[in-house]
mmCIF file of C-alpha atoms in Angstrom:
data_model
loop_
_atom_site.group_PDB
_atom_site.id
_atom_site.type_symbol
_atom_site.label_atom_id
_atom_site.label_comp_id
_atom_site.label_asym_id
_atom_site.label_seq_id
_atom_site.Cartn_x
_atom_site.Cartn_y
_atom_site.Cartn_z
ATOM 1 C CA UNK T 1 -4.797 -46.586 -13.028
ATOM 2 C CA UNK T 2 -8.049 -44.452 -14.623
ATOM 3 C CA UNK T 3 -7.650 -41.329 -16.006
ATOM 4 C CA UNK T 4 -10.737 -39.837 -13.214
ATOM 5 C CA UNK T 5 -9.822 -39.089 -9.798
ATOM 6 C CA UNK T 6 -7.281 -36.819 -11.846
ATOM 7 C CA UNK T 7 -9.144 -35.095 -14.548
ATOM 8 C CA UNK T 8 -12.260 -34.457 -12.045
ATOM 9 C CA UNK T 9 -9.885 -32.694 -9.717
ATOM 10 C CA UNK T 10 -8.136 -30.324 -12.351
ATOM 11 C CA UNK T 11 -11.786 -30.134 -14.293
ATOM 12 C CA UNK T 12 -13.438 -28.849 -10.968
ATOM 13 C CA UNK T 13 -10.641 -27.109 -9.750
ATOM 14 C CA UNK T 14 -9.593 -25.079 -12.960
ATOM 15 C CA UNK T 15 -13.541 -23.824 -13.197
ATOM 16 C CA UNK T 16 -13.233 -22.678 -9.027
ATOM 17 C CA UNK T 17 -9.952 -20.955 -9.990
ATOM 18 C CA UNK T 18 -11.787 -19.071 -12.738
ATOM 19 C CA UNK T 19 -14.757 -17.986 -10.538
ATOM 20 C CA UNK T 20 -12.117 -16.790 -8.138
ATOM 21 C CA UNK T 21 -9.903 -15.190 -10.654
ATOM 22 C CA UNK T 22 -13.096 -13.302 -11.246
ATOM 23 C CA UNK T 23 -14.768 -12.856 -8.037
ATOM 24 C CA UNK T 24 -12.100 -12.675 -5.623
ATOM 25 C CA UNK T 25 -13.406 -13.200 -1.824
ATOM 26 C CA UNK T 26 -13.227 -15.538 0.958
ATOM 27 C CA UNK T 27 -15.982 -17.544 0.373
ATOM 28 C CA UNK T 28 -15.103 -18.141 -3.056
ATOM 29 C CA UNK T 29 -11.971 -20.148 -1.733
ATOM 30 C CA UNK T 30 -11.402 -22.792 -4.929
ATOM 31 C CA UNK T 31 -9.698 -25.514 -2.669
ATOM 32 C CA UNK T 32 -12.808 -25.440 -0.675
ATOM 33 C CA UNK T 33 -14.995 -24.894 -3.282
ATOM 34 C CA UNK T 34 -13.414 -27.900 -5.084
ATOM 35 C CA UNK T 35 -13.612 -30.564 -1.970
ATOM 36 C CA UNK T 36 -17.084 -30.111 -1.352
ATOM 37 C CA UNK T 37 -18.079 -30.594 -5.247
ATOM 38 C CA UNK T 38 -16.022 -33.256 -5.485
ATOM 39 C CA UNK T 39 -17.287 -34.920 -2.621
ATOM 40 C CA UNK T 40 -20.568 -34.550 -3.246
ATOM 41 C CA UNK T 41 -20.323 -35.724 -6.865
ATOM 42 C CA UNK T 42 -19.168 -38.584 -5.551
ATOM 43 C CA UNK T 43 -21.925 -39.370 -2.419
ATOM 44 C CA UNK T 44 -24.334 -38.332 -4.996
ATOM 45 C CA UNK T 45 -22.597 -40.819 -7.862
ATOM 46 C CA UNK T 46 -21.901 -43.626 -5.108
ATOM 47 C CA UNK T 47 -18.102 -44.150 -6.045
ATOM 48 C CA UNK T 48 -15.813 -44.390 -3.167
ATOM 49 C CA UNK T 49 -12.978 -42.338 -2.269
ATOM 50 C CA UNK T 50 -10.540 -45.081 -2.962
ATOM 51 C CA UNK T 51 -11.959 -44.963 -6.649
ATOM 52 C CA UNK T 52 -11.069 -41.313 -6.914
ATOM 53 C CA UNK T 53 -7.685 -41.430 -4.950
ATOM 54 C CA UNK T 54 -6.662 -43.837 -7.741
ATOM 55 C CA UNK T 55 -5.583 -41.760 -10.023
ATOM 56 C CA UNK T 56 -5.683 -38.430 -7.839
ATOM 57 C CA UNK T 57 -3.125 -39.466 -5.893
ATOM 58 C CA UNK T 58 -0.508 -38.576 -7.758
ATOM 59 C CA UNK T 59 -1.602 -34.589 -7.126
ATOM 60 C CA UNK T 60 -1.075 -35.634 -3.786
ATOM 61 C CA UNK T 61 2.536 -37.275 -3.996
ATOM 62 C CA UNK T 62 3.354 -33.259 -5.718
ATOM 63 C CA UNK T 63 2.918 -32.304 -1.805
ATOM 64 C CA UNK T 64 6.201 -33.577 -0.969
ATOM 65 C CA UNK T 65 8.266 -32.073 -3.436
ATOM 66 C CA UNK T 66 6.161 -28.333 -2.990
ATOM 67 C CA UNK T 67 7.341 -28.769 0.671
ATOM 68 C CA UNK T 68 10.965 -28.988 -0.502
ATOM 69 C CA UNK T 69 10.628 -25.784 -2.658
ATOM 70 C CA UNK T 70 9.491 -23.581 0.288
ATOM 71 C CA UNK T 71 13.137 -23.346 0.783
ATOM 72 C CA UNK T 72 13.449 -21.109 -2.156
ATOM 73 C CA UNK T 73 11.088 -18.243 -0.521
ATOM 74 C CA UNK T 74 13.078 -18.632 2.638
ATOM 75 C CA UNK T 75 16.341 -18.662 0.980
ATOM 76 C CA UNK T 76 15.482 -15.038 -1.035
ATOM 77 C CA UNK T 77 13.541 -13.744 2.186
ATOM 78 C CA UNK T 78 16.950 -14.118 4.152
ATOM 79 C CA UNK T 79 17.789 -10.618 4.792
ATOM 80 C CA UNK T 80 14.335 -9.954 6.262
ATOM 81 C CA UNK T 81 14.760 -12.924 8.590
ATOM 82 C CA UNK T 82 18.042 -11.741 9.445
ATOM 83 C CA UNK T 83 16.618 -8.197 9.958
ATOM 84 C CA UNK T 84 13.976 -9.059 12.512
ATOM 85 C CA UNK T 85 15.207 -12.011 13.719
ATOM 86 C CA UNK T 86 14.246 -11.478 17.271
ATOM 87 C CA UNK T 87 11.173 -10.576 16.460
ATOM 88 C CA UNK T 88 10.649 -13.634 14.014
ATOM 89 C CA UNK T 89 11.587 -16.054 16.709
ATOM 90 C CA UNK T 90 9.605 -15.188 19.185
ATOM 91 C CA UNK T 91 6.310 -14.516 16.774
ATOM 92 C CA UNK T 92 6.922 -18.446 15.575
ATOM 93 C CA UNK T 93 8.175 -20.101 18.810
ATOM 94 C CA UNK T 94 5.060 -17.963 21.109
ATOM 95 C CA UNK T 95 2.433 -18.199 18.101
ATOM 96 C CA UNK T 96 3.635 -21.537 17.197
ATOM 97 C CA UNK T 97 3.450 -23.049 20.635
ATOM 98 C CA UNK T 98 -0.186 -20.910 21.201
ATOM 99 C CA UNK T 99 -1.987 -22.605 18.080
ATOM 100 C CA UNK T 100 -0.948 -25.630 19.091
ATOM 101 C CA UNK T 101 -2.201 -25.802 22.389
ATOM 102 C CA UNK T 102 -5.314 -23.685 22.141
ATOM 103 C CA UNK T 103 -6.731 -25.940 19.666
ATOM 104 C CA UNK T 104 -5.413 -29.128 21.495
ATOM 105 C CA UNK T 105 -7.340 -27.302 24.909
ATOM 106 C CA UNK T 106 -10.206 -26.076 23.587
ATOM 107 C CA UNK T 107 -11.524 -29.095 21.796
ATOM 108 C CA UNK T 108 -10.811 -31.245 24.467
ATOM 109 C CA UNK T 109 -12.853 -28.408 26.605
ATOM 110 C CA UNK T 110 -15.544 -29.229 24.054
ATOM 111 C CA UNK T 111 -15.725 -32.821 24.708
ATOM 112 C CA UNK T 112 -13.382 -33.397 21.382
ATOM 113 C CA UNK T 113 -12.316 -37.617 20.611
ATOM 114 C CA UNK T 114 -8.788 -37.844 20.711
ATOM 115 C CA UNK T 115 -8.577 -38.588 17.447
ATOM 116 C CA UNK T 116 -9.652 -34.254 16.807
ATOM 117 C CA UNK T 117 -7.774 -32.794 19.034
ATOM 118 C CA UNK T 118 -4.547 -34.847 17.298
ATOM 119 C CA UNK T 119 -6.078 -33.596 13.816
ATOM 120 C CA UNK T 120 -6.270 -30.094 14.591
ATOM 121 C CA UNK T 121 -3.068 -29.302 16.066
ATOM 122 C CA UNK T 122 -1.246 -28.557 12.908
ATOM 123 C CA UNK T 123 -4.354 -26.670 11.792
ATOM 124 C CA UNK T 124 -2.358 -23.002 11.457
ATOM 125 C CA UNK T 125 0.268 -24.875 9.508
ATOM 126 C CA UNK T 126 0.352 -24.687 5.889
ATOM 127 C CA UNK T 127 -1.546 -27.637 4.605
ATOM 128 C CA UNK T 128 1.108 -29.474 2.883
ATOM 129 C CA UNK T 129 3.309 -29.854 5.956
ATOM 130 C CA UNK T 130 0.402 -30.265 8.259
ATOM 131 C CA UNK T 131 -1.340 -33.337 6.138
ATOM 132 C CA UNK T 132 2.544 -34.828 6.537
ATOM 133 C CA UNK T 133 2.676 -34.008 10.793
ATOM 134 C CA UNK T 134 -0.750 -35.243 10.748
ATOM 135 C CA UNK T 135 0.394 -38.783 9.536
ATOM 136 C CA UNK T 136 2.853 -38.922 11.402
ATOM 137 C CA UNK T 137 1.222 -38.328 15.114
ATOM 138 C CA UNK T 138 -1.254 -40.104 14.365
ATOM 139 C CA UNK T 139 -4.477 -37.928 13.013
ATOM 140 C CA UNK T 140 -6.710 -37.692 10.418
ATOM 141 C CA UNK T 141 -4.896 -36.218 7.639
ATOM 142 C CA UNK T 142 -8.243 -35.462 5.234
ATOM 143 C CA UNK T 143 -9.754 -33.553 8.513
ATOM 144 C CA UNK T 144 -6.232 -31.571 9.162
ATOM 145 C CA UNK T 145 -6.495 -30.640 5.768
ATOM 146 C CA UNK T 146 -9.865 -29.135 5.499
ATOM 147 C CA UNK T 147 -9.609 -27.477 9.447
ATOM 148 C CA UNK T 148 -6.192 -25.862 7.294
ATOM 149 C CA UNK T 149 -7.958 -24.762 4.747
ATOM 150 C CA UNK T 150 -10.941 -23.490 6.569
ATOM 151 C CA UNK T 151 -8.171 -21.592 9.075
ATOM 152 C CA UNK T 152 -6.855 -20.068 6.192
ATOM 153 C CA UNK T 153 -9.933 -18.701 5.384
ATOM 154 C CA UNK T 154 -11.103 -17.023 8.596
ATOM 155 C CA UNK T 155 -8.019 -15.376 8.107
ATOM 156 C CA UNK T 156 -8.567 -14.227 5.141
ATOM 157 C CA UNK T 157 -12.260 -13.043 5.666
ATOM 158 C CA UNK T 158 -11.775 -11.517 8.795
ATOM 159 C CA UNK T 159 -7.918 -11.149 10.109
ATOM 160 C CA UNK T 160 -6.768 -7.604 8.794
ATOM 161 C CA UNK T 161 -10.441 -6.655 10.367
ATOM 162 C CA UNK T 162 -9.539 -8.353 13.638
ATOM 163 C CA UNK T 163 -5.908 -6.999 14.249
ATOM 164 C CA UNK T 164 -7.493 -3.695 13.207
ATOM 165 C CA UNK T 165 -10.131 -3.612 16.188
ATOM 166 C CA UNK T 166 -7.047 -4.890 18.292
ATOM 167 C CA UNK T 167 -5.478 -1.533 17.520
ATOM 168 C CA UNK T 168 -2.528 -3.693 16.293
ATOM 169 C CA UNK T 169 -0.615 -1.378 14.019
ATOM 170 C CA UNK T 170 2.871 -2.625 14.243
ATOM 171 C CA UNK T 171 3.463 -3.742 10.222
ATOM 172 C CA UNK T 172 6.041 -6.240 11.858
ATOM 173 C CA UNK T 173 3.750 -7.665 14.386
ATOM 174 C CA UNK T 174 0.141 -7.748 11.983
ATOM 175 C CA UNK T 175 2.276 -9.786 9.071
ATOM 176 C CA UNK T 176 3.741 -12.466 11.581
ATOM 177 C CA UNK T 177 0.571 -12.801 13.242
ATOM 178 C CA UNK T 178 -1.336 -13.620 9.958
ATOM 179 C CA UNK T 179 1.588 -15.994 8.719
ATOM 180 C CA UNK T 180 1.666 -18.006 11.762
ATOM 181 C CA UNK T 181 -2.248 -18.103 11.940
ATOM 182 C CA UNK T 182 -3.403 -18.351 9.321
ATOM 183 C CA UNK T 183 -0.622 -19.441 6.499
ATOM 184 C CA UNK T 184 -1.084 -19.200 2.623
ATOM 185 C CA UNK T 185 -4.391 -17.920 2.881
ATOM 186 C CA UNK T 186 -3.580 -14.935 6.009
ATOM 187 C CA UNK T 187 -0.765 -14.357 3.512
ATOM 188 C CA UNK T 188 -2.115 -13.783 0.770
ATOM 189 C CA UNK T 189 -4.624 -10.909 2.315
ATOM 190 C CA UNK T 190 -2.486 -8.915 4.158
ATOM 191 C CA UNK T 191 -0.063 -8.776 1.604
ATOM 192 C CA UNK T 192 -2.738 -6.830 -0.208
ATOM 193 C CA UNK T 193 -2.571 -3.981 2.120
ATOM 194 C CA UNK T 194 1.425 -3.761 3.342
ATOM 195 C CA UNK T 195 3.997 -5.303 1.078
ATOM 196 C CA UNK T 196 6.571 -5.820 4.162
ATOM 197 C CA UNK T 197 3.814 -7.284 6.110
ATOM 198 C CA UNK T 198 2.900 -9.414 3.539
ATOM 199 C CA UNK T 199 6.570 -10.694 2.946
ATOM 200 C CA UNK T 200 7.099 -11.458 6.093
ATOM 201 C CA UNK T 201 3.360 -13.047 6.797
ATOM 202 C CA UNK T 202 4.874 -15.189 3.786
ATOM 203 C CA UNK T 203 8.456 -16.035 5.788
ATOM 204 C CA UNK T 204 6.604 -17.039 8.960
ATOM 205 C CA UNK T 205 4.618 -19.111 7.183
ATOM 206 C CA UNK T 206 7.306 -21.414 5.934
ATOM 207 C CA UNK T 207 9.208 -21.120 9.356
ATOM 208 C CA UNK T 208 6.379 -22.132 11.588
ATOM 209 C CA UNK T 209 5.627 -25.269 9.664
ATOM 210 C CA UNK T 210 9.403 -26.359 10.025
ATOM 211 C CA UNK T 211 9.563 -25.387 13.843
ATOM 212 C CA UNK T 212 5.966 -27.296 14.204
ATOM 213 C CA UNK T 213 6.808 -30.579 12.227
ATOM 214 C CA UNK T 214 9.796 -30.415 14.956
ATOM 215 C CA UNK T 215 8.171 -29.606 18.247
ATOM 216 C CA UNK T 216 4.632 -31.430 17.575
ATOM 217 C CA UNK T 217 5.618 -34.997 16.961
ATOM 218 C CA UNK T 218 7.513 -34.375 20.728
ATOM 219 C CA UNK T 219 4.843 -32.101 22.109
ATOM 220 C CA UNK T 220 2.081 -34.218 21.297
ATOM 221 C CA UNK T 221 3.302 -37.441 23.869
ATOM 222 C CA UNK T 222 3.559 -34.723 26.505
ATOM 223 C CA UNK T 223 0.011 -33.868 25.454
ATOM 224 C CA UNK T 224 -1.455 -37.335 25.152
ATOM 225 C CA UNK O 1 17.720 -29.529 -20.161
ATOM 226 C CA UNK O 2 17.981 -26.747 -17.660
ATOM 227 C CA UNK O 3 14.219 -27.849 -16.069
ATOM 228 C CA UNK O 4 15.832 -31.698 -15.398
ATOM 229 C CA UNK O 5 17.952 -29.415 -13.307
ATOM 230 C CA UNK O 6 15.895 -28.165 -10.938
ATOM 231 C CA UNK O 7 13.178 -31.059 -10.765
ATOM 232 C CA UNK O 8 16.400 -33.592 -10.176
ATOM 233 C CA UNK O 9 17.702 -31.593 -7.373
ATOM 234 C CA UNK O 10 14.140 -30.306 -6.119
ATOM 235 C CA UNK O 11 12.919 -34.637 -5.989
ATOM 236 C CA UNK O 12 16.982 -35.725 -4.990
ATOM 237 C CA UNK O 13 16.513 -33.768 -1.765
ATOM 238 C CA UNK O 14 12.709 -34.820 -1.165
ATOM 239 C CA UNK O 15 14.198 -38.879 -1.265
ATOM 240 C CA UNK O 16 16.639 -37.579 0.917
ATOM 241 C CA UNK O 17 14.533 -36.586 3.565
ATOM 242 C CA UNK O 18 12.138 -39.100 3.595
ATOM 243 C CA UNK O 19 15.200 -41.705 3.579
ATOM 244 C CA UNK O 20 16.173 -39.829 6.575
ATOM 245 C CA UNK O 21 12.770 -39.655 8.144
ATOM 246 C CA UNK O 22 12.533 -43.613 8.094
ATOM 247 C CA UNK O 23 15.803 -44.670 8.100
ATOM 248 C CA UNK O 24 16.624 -42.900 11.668
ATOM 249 C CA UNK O 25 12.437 -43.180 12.254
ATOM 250 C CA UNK O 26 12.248 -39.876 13.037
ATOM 251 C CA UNK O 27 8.378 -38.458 12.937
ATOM 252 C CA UNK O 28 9.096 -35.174 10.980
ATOM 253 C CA UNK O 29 7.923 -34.943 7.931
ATOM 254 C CA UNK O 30 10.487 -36.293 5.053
ATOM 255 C CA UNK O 31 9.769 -33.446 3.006
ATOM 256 C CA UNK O 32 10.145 -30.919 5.624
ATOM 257 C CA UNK O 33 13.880 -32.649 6.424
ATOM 258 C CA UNK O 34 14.167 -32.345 2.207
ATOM 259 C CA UNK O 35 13.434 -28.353 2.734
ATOM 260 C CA UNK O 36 15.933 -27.646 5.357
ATOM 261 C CA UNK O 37 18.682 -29.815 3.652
ATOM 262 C CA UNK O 38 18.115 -27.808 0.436
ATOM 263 C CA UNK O 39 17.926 -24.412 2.325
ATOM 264 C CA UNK O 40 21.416 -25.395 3.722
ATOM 265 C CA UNK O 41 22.837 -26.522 0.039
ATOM 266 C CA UNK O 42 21.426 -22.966 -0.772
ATOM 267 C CA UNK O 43 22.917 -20.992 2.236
ATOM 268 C CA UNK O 44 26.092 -23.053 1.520
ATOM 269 C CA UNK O 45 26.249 -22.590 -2.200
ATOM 270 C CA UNK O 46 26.646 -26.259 -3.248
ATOM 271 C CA UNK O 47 23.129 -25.784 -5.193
ATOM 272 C CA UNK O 48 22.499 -22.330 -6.932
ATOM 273 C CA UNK O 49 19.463 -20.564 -6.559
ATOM 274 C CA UNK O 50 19.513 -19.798 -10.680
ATOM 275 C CA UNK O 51 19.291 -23.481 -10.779
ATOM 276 C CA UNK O 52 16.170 -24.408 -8.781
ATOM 277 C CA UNK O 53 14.335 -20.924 -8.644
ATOM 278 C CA UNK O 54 11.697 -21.513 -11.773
ATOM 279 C CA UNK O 55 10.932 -25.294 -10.836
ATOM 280 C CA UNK O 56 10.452 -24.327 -6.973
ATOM 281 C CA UNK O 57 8.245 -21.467 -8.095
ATOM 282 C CA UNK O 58 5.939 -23.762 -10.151
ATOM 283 C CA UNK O 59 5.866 -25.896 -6.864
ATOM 284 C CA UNK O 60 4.816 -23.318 -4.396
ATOM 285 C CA UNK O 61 2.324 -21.105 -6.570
ATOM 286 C CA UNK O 62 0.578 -24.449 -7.449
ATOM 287 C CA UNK O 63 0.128 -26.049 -4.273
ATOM 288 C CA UNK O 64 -3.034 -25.256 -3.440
ATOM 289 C CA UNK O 65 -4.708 -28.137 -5.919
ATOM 290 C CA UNK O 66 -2.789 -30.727 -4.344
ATOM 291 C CA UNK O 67 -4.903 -30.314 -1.341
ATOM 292 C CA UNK O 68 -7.746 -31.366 -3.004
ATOM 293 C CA UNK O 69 -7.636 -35.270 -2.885
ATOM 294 C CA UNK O 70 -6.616 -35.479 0.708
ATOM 295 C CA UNK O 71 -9.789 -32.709 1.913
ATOM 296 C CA UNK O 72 -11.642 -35.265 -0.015
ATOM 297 C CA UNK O 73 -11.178 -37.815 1.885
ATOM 298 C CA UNK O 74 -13.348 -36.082 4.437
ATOM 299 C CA UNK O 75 -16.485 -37.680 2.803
ATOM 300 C CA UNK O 76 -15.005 -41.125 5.064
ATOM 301 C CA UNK O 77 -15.152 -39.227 8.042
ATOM 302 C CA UNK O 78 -18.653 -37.801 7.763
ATOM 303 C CA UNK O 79 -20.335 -39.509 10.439
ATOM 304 C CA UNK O 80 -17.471 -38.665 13.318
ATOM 305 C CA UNK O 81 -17.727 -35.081 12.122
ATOM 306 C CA UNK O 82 -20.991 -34.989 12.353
ATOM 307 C CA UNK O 83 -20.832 -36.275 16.118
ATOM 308 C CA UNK O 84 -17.691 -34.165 16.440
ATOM 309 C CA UNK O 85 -18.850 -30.367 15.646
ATOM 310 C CA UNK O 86 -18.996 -28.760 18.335
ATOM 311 C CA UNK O 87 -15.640 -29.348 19.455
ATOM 312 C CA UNK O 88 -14.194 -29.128 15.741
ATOM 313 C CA UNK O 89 -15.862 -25.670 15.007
ATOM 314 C CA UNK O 90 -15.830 -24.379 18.315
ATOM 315 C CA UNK O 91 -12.129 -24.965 19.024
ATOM 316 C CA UNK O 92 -11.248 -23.956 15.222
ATOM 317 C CA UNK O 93 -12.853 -20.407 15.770
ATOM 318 C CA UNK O 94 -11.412 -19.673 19.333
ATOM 319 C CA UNK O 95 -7.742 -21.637 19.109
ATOM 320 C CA UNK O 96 -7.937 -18.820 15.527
ATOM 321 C CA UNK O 97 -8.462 -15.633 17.470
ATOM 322 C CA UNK O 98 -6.351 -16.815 20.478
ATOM 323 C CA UNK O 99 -3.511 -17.183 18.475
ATOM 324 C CA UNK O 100 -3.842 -14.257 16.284
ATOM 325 C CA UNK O 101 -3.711 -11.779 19.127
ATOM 326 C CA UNK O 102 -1.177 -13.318 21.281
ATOM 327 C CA UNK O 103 1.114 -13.378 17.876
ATOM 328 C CA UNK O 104 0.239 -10.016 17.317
ATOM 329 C CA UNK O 105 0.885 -8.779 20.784
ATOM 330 C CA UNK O 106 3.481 -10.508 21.683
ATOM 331 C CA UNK O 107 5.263 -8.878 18.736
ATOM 332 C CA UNK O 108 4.011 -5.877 18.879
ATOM 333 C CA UNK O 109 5.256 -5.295 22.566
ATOM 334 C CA UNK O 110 8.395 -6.555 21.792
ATOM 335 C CA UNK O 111 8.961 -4.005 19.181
ATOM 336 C CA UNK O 112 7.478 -1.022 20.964
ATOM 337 C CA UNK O 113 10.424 -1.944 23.885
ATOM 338 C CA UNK O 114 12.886 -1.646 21.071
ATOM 339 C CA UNK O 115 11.659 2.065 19.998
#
């Protein structure tokens, strides 16, 4: 195994982190940021991605266990769930059911190879459980992953702004709708303006990756 | 070694669910069958949350790098993107709004029927 794939991606990525720490907006995204150096060092370089994923890899294998911990946030954000749990349940199984479908519909509307409109139905989940539904229906995990991540960042640049024109001003209603959206990233903004919103933007999150990984795998041969 | 602790249990549960996930060939994610069996252990008390709190924490606030090698991978899918854009970009920005509003108002009704 070489020590590259690996240092590269911690190299590049520490630096992105930095500019974000400093700069903080949207298009300042480090995971973004970082895949499009990285690839392009390496087009411009002419190594291969199995070259990099040598050694990189093993940042990937972390995936599984990061999934696993998300039980920790939902354990400690039990009270909320029990608090609104109607409210919860139908954000996830409605929203959750909605971002499937409209991206499954709409890209096929757009003349999409099945191949897409497989990869972008987990695109509101949070990446690391989406890369893992994406491997198992059979799409493209490295394009789930960026349509994710580039989710996550409409979200960010432009949700709060869009559920204000709405004249959405339920706290309840704007923190479930960025969680399920738009995951980490939809998170992570609103959470700057309402703390409640924000926590549970964070809860439905976690929640409507488990109740995807469930219903796509069984949705998806319906879809087919 | 209290951090052997955690990372045992926090890696125990992820075999778990991937043995799960292939030995009953299930197509959910092993990991996300690893999350719900320790969120039961949790709810149950057989694991405390003193024991796995710090090691989970490290997991979750760090997660976005390890998205960085699969994007990557994109650079072996140029050309069908490339063909594909249209439909990617176009369905990425609507199936985003769609969902964001029907969330929002789906909530939102229900919990103006409460008041």
């Amino acid at each position: 195994m070489n020590p590259y794939g690996i240092a590269l991606t911690l190299v590049v990525f520490y630096a992105f982190s930095e500019l974000h720490r400093r700069k903080r907006a949207f298009y300042t995204n480090p995971v973004l940021l970082s895949i499009t150096a990285i690839a392009a060092l390496l087009w411009a370089g002419g190594y291969s991605y199995e070259s990099y994923m040598e050694s990189a890899v093993i940042l990937k294998f972390l995936l599984g266990p990061a999934v696993v911990s998300l039980a920790v946030p939902v354990y400690k954000g039990r009270e909320t769930i029990k608090a609104y749990a109607r409210e919860i349940t139908a954000g996830i199984v409605i929203g959750g059911t909605v971002a499937i479908l409209s991206a499954f519909y709409t890209a096929k509307l757009f003349g999409g190879a099945e191949e897409v409109l497989l990869s972008m139905t987990p695109k509101s989940v949070t990446t690391a459980i989406a890369i893992g539904v994406s491997e198992k229906i059979g799409g493209i995990p490295a394009l789930t992953a960026v349509l994710v991540v580039l989710t996550g960042i409409l979200g960010n640049a432009v949700g709060v702004e869009l559920l204000n024109v709405a004249g959405i001003k339920d706290r309840i209603a704007r923190g479930l709708a960025m969680g399920v959206t738009s995951h980490g990233l939809g998170t992570a903004r609103i959470i700057l303006d309402d703390e409640l919103a924000g926590a549970v933007s964070g809860l439905a999150m976690a929640l409507n990756g488990v109740f995807t990984s469930l219903l796509l795998p069984y949705l998806i041969e319906v879809l087919k | 070694m209290k951090p052997y602790r955690g990372l045992a249990i926090i890696f125990g549960f992820y075999a778990l669910g991937e043995f799960t996930s292939s030995a009953l060939d299930l197509p959910i994610p092993g990991s996300v069958l690893g999350m719900l069996y320790l969120l039961a252990a949790l709810l149950g008390g057989a694991v405390k949350l003193d024991w796995v709190e710090n090691e989970a924490e490290l997991f979750v606030r760090n997660m976005s790098i390890m998205f960085v090698p699969p994007g990557v991978g994109i650079i072996t899918y140029i050309g069908l993107l490339k063909s594909q854009a249209v439909p990617v970009f176009g369905a990425l920005i609507i199936s985003f709004l769609i969902t964001l509003l029907v969330t929002a108002k789906t909530v939102e009704l229900l919990r103006g029927e409460r008041k």
